[in-house]
Amino acid sequence: ADWNTNKDNVVLDGHDVVAYHALDKSIKGSAMFQTEYDGARFFFSNAGNQAAFSKEPQKYVPKYNGYCAFAVSAKNAKVPANADTFKIYNGELLVFFNDDYEGQKFNTKIPWNADEKSMYSTAQKNWMNLSK
């Protein structure tokens, strides 16, 4: 599958996808605790999180393979997201672009939150084609 990875094929630049759910925090994982899933590498901050992921990866993987949820919805496009700009919605990890865009700071989580239910519905439809 096509994942939003860094040059080392690590999802979300090595942030621990289990910690987002368990602690509602973005925590950097370590190569000491890693696993491969669906062709991509995932890092974890401890062995417990690595084990939890290995047991139920679908519960923890970022929605839209770690691409920006807003871009999937609004632009029907895969745009890299920032590991520190996230939210848990419907039990799923969503990540968002948060950087300079056309010369201005743009945190896509803000417009997403303004119309979340509609944005999510559109993203779900768009992802069916984007993920092929």
Short mmCIF file of N, CA and C in Angstrom, two decimals:
data_model
loop_
_atom_site.label_atom_id
_atom_site.label_comp_id
_atom_site.label_asym_id
_atom_site.label_seq_id
_atom_site.Cartn_x
_atom_site.Cartn_y
_atom_site.Cartn_z
N ALA A 1 0.85 -1.20 0.00
CA ALA A 1 0.00 0.00 0.00
C ALA A 1 0.88 1.25 0.00
N ASP A 2 0.31 2.36 -0.37
CA ASP A 2 1.01 3.64 -0.41
C ASP A 2 0.82 4.35 0.94
N TRP A 3 1.88 4.40 1.71
CA TRP A 3 1.86 5.04 3.03
C TRP A 3 2.62 6.36 2.99
N ASN A 4 2.23 7.29 3.84
CA ASN A 4 2.98 8.53 4.02
C ASN A 4 4.17 8.21 4.92
N THR A 5 5.32 7.99 4.29
CA THR A 5 6.52 7.59 5.04
C THR A 5 7.67 8.56 4.77
N ASN A 6 8.67 8.45 5.62
CA ASN A 6 9.91 9.22 5.38
C ASN A 6 10.82 8.41 4.45
N LYS A 7 12.03 8.87 4.24
CA LYS A 7 12.94 8.21 3.30
C LYS A 7 13.31 6.79 3.74
N ASP A 8 13.13 6.49 5.02
CA ASP A 8 13.43 5.16 5.54
C ASP A 8 12.20 4.25 5.60
N ASN A 9 11.12 4.69 4.93
CA ASN A 9 9.87 3.92 4.87
C ASN A 9 9.20 3.78 6.24
N VAL A 10 9.37 4.80 7.10
CA VAL A 10 8.76 4.79 8.43
C VAL A 10 7.56 5.74 8.42
N VAL A 11 6.42 5.22 8.86
CA VAL A 11 5.17 5.98 8.90
C VAL A 11 5.23 7.07 9.97
N LEU A 12 4.68 8.23 9.64
CA LEU A 12 4.59 9.39 10.55
C LEU A 12 5.93 9.73 11.19
N ASP A 13 6.98 9.60 10.39
CA ASP A 13 8.32 9.97 10.83
C ASP A 13 8.72 9.31 12.15
N GLY A 14 8.19 8.12 12.38
CA GLY A 14 8.58 7.36 13.56
C GLY A 14 7.78 7.64 14.82
N HIS A 15 6.70 8.38 14.71
CA HIS A 15 5.88 8.62 15.90
C HIS A 15 5.06 7.36 16.23
N ASP A 16 4.88 7.13 17.51
CA ASP A 16 4.22 5.93 18.03
C ASP A 16 2.70 6.03 17.84
N VAL A 17 2.15 5.24 16.91
CA VAL A 17 0.72 5.33 16.60
C VAL A 17 -0.16 4.84 17.75
N VAL A 18 0.35 4.00 18.61
CA VAL A 18 -0.42 3.54 19.77
C VAL A 18 -0.52 4.65 20.81
N ALA A 19 0.55 5.42 20.99
CA ALA A 19 0.55 6.50 21.99
C ALA A 19 -0.51 7.56 21.68
N TYR A 20 -0.78 7.81 20.42
CA TYR A 20 -1.84 8.77 20.09
C TYR A 20 -3.15 8.34 20.75
N HIS A 21 -3.45 7.05 20.66
CA HIS A 21 -4.70 6.52 21.22
C HIS A 21 -4.64 6.43 22.74
N ALA A 22 -3.53 5.93 23.26
CA ALA A 22 -3.41 5.67 24.71
C ALA A 22 -3.23 6.95 25.52
N LEU A 23 -2.47 7.90 24.98
CA LEU A 23 -2.10 9.09 25.75
C LEU A 23 -2.62 10.40 25.16
N ASP A 24 -3.23 10.32 23.97
CA ASP A 24 -3.65 11.51 23.23
C ASP A 24 -2.47 12.47 23.06
N LYS A 25 -1.31 11.88 22.73
CA LYS A 25 -0.07 12.64 22.55
C LYS A 25 0.69 12.10 21.36
N SER A 26 1.47 12.98 20.77
CA SER A 26 2.39 12.60 19.71
C SER A 26 3.75 12.32 20.36
N ILE A 27 4.16 11.06 20.35
CA ILE A 27 5.42 10.67 20.98
C ILE A 27 6.28 9.96 19.94
N LYS A 28 7.53 10.34 19.86
CA LYS A 28 8.46 9.73 18.92
C LYS A 28 8.76 8.30 19.37
N GLY A 29 8.68 7.38 18.44
CA GLY A 29 9.04 6.01 18.72
C GLY A 29 10.53 5.77 18.50
N SER A 30 10.94 4.54 18.63
CA SER A 30 12.34 4.18 18.51
C SER A 30 12.49 2.98 17.58
N ALA A 31 13.61 2.94 16.86
CA ALA A 31 13.90 1.79 15.99
C ALA A 31 14.06 0.52 16.81
N MET A 32 14.31 0.65 18.12
CA MET A 32 14.40 -0.53 19.00
C MET A 32 13.07 -1.28 19.04
N PHE A 33 11.97 -0.55 18.91
CA PHE A 33 10.64 -1.14 18.97
C PHE A 33 9.94 -0.84 17.64
N GLN A 34 10.13 -1.72 16.70
CA GLN A 34 9.53 -1.47 15.39
C GLN A 34 8.90 -2.73 14.84
N THR A 35 7.98 -2.53 13.93
CA THR A 35 7.36 -3.65 13.24
C THR A 35 7.03 -3.20 11.82
N GLU A 36 6.89 -4.15 10.94
CA GLU A 36 6.48 -3.83 9.58
C GLU A 36 5.02 -4.26 9.42
N TYR A 37 4.27 -3.40 8.76
CA TYR A 37 2.86 -3.70 8.51
C TYR A 37 2.50 -3.14 7.14
N ASP A 38 1.93 -3.97 6.30
CA ASP A 38 1.45 -3.55 4.99
C ASP A 38 2.54 -2.83 4.18
N GLY A 39 3.76 -3.30 4.30
CA GLY A 39 4.87 -2.75 3.51
C GLY A 39 5.53 -1.51 4.08
N ALA A 40 5.09 -1.06 5.24
CA ALA A 40 5.69 0.14 5.86
C ALA A 40 6.18 -0.21 7.26
N ARG A 41 7.11 0.61 7.76
CA ARG A 41 7.66 0.40 9.09
C ARG A 41 6.99 1.34 10.09
N PHE A 42 6.72 0.82 11.27
CA PHE A 42 6.14 1.58 12.37
C PHE A 42 7.07 1.50 13.57
N PHE A 43 7.32 2.63 14.21
CA PHE A 43 8.15 2.69 15.41
C PHE A 43 7.24 2.91 16.63
N PHE A 44 7.69 2.41 17.78
CA PHE A 44 6.94 2.54 19.02
C PHE A 44 7.86 3.01 20.13
N SER A 45 7.28 3.61 21.16
CA SER A 45 8.08 4.15 22.25
C SER A 45 8.40 3.09 23.31
N ASN A 46 7.72 1.95 23.26
CA ASN A 46 8.01 0.88 24.21
C ASN A 46 7.49 -0.45 23.66
N ALA A 47 7.91 -1.54 24.32
CA ALA A 47 7.54 -2.88 23.86
C ALA A 47 6.04 -3.14 24.01
N GLY A 48 5.42 -2.56 25.02
CA GLY A 48 3.99 -2.75 25.22
C GLY A 48 3.18 -2.19 24.06
N ASN A 49 3.55 -1.00 23.60
CA ASN A 49 2.84 -0.41 22.46
C ASN A 49 3.09 -1.20 21.18
N GLN A 50 4.31 -1.69 21.03
CA GLN A 50 4.62 -2.52 19.86
C GLN A 50 3.76 -3.78 19.88
N ALA A 51 3.61 -4.41 21.04
CA ALA A 51 2.80 -5.62 21.17
C ALA A 51 1.32 -5.32 20.91
N ALA A 52 0.84 -4.20 21.43
CA ALA A 52 -0.57 -3.82 21.21
C ALA A 52 -0.84 -3.63 19.71
N PHE A 53 0.09 -2.98 19.01
CA PHE A 53 -0.06 -2.78 17.58
C PHE A 53 -0.05 -4.11 16.84
N SER A 54 0.90 -4.97 17.19
CA SER A 54 1.02 -6.26 16.50
C SER A 54 -0.24 -7.10 16.67
N LYS A 55 -0.91 -6.94 17.80
CA LYS A 55 -2.13 -7.70 18.08
C LYS A 55 -3.33 -7.16 17.28
N GLU A 56 -3.42 -5.82 17.15
CA GLU A 56 -4.56 -5.19 16.47
C GLU A 56 -4.12 -4.00 15.62
N PRO A 57 -3.36 -4.22 14.57
CA PRO A 57 -2.84 -3.07 13.80
C PRO A 57 -3.94 -2.16 13.25
N GLN A 58 -5.05 -2.73 12.81
CA GLN A 58 -6.12 -1.90 12.23
C GLN A 58 -6.69 -0.90 13.22
N LYS A 59 -6.58 -1.18 14.49
CA LYS A 59 -7.08 -0.26 15.53
C LYS A 59 -6.21 1.00 15.61
N TYR A 60 -4.93 0.87 15.24
CA TYR A 60 -3.97 1.94 15.49
C TYR A 60 -3.43 2.65 14.25
N VAL A 61 -3.45 2.01 13.10
CA VAL A 61 -2.86 2.65 11.93
C VAL A 61 -3.56 3.98 11.65
N PRO A 62 -2.81 4.96 11.17
CA PRO A 62 -3.44 6.25 10.86
C PRO A 62 -4.39 6.10 9.67
N LYS A 63 -5.51 6.76 9.79
CA LYS A 63 -6.50 6.78 8.70
C LYS A 63 -5.85 7.39 7.47
N TYR A 64 -6.28 6.97 6.32
CA TYR A 64 -5.78 7.47 5.03
C TYR A 64 -4.26 7.28 4.92
N ASN A 65 -3.78 6.19 5.53
CA ASN A 65 -2.36 5.79 5.45
C ASN A 65 -1.39 6.90 5.87
N GLY A 66 -1.84 7.77 6.77
CA GLY A 66 -0.98 8.81 7.31
C GLY A 66 -0.94 10.07 6.47
N TYR A 67 -1.79 10.15 5.46
CA TYR A 67 -1.89 11.38 4.68
C TYR A 67 -2.88 12.32 5.36
N CYS A 68 -2.78 13.59 5.02
CA CYS A 68 -3.62 14.63 5.62
C CYS A 68 -5.10 14.36 5.35
N ALA A 69 -5.89 14.22 6.42
CA ALA A 69 -7.32 13.94 6.30
C ALA A 69 -8.04 15.07 5.56
N PHE A 70 -7.66 16.30 5.84
CA PHE A 70 -8.28 17.46 5.18
C PHE A 70 -8.04 17.40 3.67
N ALA A 71 -6.82 17.12 3.26
CA ALA A 71 -6.49 17.08 1.82
C ALA A 71 -7.23 15.95 1.12
N VAL A 72 -7.37 14.80 1.78
CA VAL A 72 -8.13 13.69 1.20
C VAL A 72 -9.56 14.14 0.94
N SER A 73 -10.12 14.90 1.89
CA SER A 73 -11.49 15.36 1.75
C SER A 73 -11.63 16.53 0.79
N ALA A 74 -10.93 17.61 1.07
CA ALA A 74 -11.12 18.87 0.33
C ALA A 74 -10.48 18.88 -1.05
N LYS A 75 -9.36 18.19 -1.20
CA LYS A 75 -8.60 18.25 -2.46
C LYS A 75 -8.60 16.92 -3.22
N ASN A 76 -9.16 15.86 -2.60
CA ASN A 76 -9.12 14.53 -3.20
C ASN A 76 -7.68 14.19 -3.58
N ALA A 77 -6.77 14.45 -2.60
CA ALA A 77 -5.34 14.29 -2.87
C ALA A 77 -4.62 13.74 -1.65
N LYS A 78 -3.49 13.09 -1.91
CA LYS A 78 -2.61 12.60 -0.85
C LYS A 78 -1.56 13.67 -0.58
N VAL A 79 -1.65 14.29 0.59
CA VAL A 79 -0.71 15.33 0.99
C VAL A 79 -0.05 14.88 2.29
N PRO A 80 1.28 14.94 2.38
CA PRO A 80 1.93 14.55 3.63
C PRO A 80 1.39 15.35 4.82
N ALA A 81 1.29 14.67 5.93
CA ALA A 81 0.77 15.30 7.15
C ALA A 81 1.87 15.44 8.18
N ASN A 82 1.62 16.25 9.19
CA ASN A 82 2.55 16.45 10.29
C ASN A 82 2.16 15.54 11.45
N ALA A 83 3.12 14.82 11.96
CA ALA A 83 2.85 13.85 13.03
C ALA A 83 2.33 14.51 14.31
N ASP A 84 2.64 15.78 14.51
CA ASP A 84 2.21 16.48 15.72
C ASP A 84 0.83 17.11 15.61
N THR A 85 0.25 17.11 14.44
CA THR A 85 -1.08 17.72 14.24
C THR A 85 -2.06 16.59 13.95
N PHE A 86 -2.79 16.21 14.99
CA PHE A 86 -3.61 15.00 14.91
C PHE A 86 -4.86 15.12 15.76
N LYS A 87 -5.73 14.18 15.60
CA LYS A 87 -6.86 14.01 16.50
C LYS A 87 -7.37 12.58 16.36
N ILE A 88 -8.05 12.12 17.39
CA ILE A 88 -8.73 10.83 17.33
C ILE A 88 -10.20 11.15 17.06
N TYR A 89 -10.73 10.62 15.99
CA TYR A 89 -12.13 10.84 15.61
C TYR A 89 -12.75 9.49 15.29
N ASN A 90 -13.86 9.19 15.92
CA ASN A 90 -14.50 7.87 15.76
C ASN A 90 -13.53 6.73 16.07
N GLY A 91 -12.62 6.98 17.01
CA GLY A 91 -11.64 5.96 17.37
C GLY A 91 -10.51 5.79 16.37
N GLU A 92 -10.46 6.65 15.37
CA GLU A 92 -9.43 6.56 14.32
C GLU A 92 -8.45 7.73 14.43
N LEU A 93 -7.19 7.45 14.15
CA LEU A 93 -6.15 8.47 14.17
C LEU A 93 -6.16 9.23 12.85
N LEU A 94 -6.43 10.53 12.93
CA LEU A 94 -6.36 11.41 11.76
C LEU A 94 -5.17 12.33 11.94
N VAL A 95 -4.42 12.56 10.87
CA VAL A 95 -3.30 13.50 10.90
C VAL A 95 -3.54 14.57 9.85
N PHE A 96 -2.91 15.72 10.06
CA PHE A 96 -3.19 16.90 9.26
C PHE A 96 -1.91 17.60 8.83
N PHE A 97 -1.97 18.25 7.67
CA PHE A 97 -0.91 19.15 7.21
C PHE A 97 -0.92 20.39 8.10
N ASN A 98 0.25 20.83 8.50
CA ASN A 98 0.37 22.03 9.32
C ASN A 98 1.72 22.68 9.01
N ASP A 99 1.73 23.52 7.99
CA ASP A 99 2.99 24.11 7.54
C ASP A 99 2.67 25.30 6.64
N ASP A 100 3.71 25.83 6.01
CA ASP A 100 3.50 26.94 5.09
C ASP A 100 2.84 26.43 3.81
N TYR A 101 1.83 27.16 3.36
CA TYR A 101 1.13 26.86 2.11
C TYR A 101 0.86 28.18 1.43
N GLU A 102 1.39 28.33 0.23
CA GLU A 102 1.27 29.58 -0.53
C GLU A 102 1.67 30.79 0.31
N GLY A 103 2.78 30.63 1.05
CA GLY A 103 3.36 31.73 1.82
C GLY A 103 2.71 32.01 3.16
N GLN A 104 1.73 31.22 3.56
CA GLN A 104 1.04 31.44 4.83
C GLN A 104 1.03 30.14 5.64
N LYS A 105 1.03 30.30 6.96
CA LYS A 105 0.89 29.14 7.84
C LYS A 105 -0.52 28.58 7.67
N PHE A 106 -0.63 27.28 7.48
CA PHE A 106 -1.95 26.66 7.28
C PHE A 106 -2.02 25.36 8.06
N ASN A 107 -2.85 25.36 9.09
CA ASN A 107 -3.12 24.16 9.87
C ASN A 107 -4.47 23.62 9.40
N THR A 108 -4.45 22.53 8.66
CA THR A 108 -5.68 22.01 8.04
C THR A 108 -6.64 21.40 9.06
N LYS A 109 -6.19 21.21 10.29
CA LYS A 109 -7.09 20.70 11.32
C LYS A 109 -8.19 21.73 11.66
N ILE A 110 -7.89 23.00 11.48
CA ILE A 110 -8.86 24.06 11.79
C ILE A 110 -10.07 24.01 10.86
N PRO A 111 -9.89 24.03 9.53
CA PRO A 111 -11.08 23.91 8.67
C PRO A 111 -11.74 22.53 8.79
N TRP A 112 -10.96 21.50 9.05
CA TRP A 112 -11.55 20.17 9.26
C TRP A 112 -12.52 20.22 10.44
N ASN A 113 -12.07 20.77 11.56
CA ASN A 113 -12.90 20.83 12.77
C ASN A 113 -14.17 21.66 12.56
N ALA A 114 -14.10 22.63 11.68
CA ALA A 114 -15.25 23.51 11.43
C ALA A 114 -16.42 22.78 10.75
N ASP A 115 -16.10 21.69 10.05
CA ASP A 115 -17.15 20.95 9.33
C ASP A 115 -16.81 19.46 9.33
N GLU A 116 -16.47 18.96 10.50
CA GLU A 116 -15.89 17.63 10.62
C GLU A 116 -16.75 16.49 10.04
N LYS A 117 -18.01 16.47 10.35
CA LYS A 117 -18.85 15.36 9.90
C LYS A 117 -18.89 15.28 8.37
N SER A 118 -19.08 16.40 7.73
CA SER A 118 -19.11 16.46 6.27
C SER A 118 -17.73 16.15 5.68
N MET A 119 -16.69 16.71 6.28
CA MET A 119 -15.32 16.47 5.80
C MET A 119 -14.99 14.97 5.86
N TYR A 120 -15.36 14.35 6.97
CA TYR A 120 -15.07 12.93 7.15
C TYR A 120 -15.81 12.10 6.09
N SER A 121 -17.07 12.40 5.88
CA SER A 121 -17.87 11.68 4.90
C SER A 121 -17.26 11.78 3.50
N THR A 122 -16.85 12.98 3.13
CA THR A 122 -16.22 13.19 1.80
C THR A 122 -14.88 12.48 1.72
N ALA A 123 -14.10 12.54 2.80
CA ALA A 123 -12.80 11.87 2.82
C ALA A 123 -12.97 10.37 2.63
N GLN A 124 -13.97 9.80 3.28
CA GLN A 124 -14.22 8.36 3.15
C GLN A 124 -14.50 7.99 1.69
N LYS A 125 -15.31 8.79 1.03
CA LYS A 125 -15.63 8.54 -0.39
C LYS A 125 -14.38 8.71 -1.26
N ASN A 126 -13.66 9.80 -1.05
CA ASN A 126 -12.47 10.07 -1.86
C ASN A 126 -11.40 9.00 -1.67
N TRP A 127 -11.25 8.53 -0.44
CA TRP A 127 -10.19 7.56 -0.15
C TRP A 127 -10.42 6.24 -0.91
N MET A 128 -11.65 5.92 -1.17
CA MET A 128 -11.93 4.68 -1.92
C MET A 128 -11.19 4.69 -3.26
N ASN A 129 -11.12 5.84 -3.92
CA ASN A 129 -10.40 5.95 -5.20
C ASN A 129 -8.92 6.21 -4.99
N LEU A 130 -8.58 7.05 -4.01
CA LEU A 130 -7.17 7.38 -3.78
C LEU A 130 -6.36 6.16 -3.33
N SER A 131 -7.00 5.24 -2.66
CA SER A 131 -6.26 4.10 -2.10
C SER A 131 -6.12 2.93 -3.07
N LYS A 132 -6.64 3.09 -4.28
CA LYS A 132 -6.54 2.00 -5.26
C LYS A 132 -5.15 1.92 -5.86
#
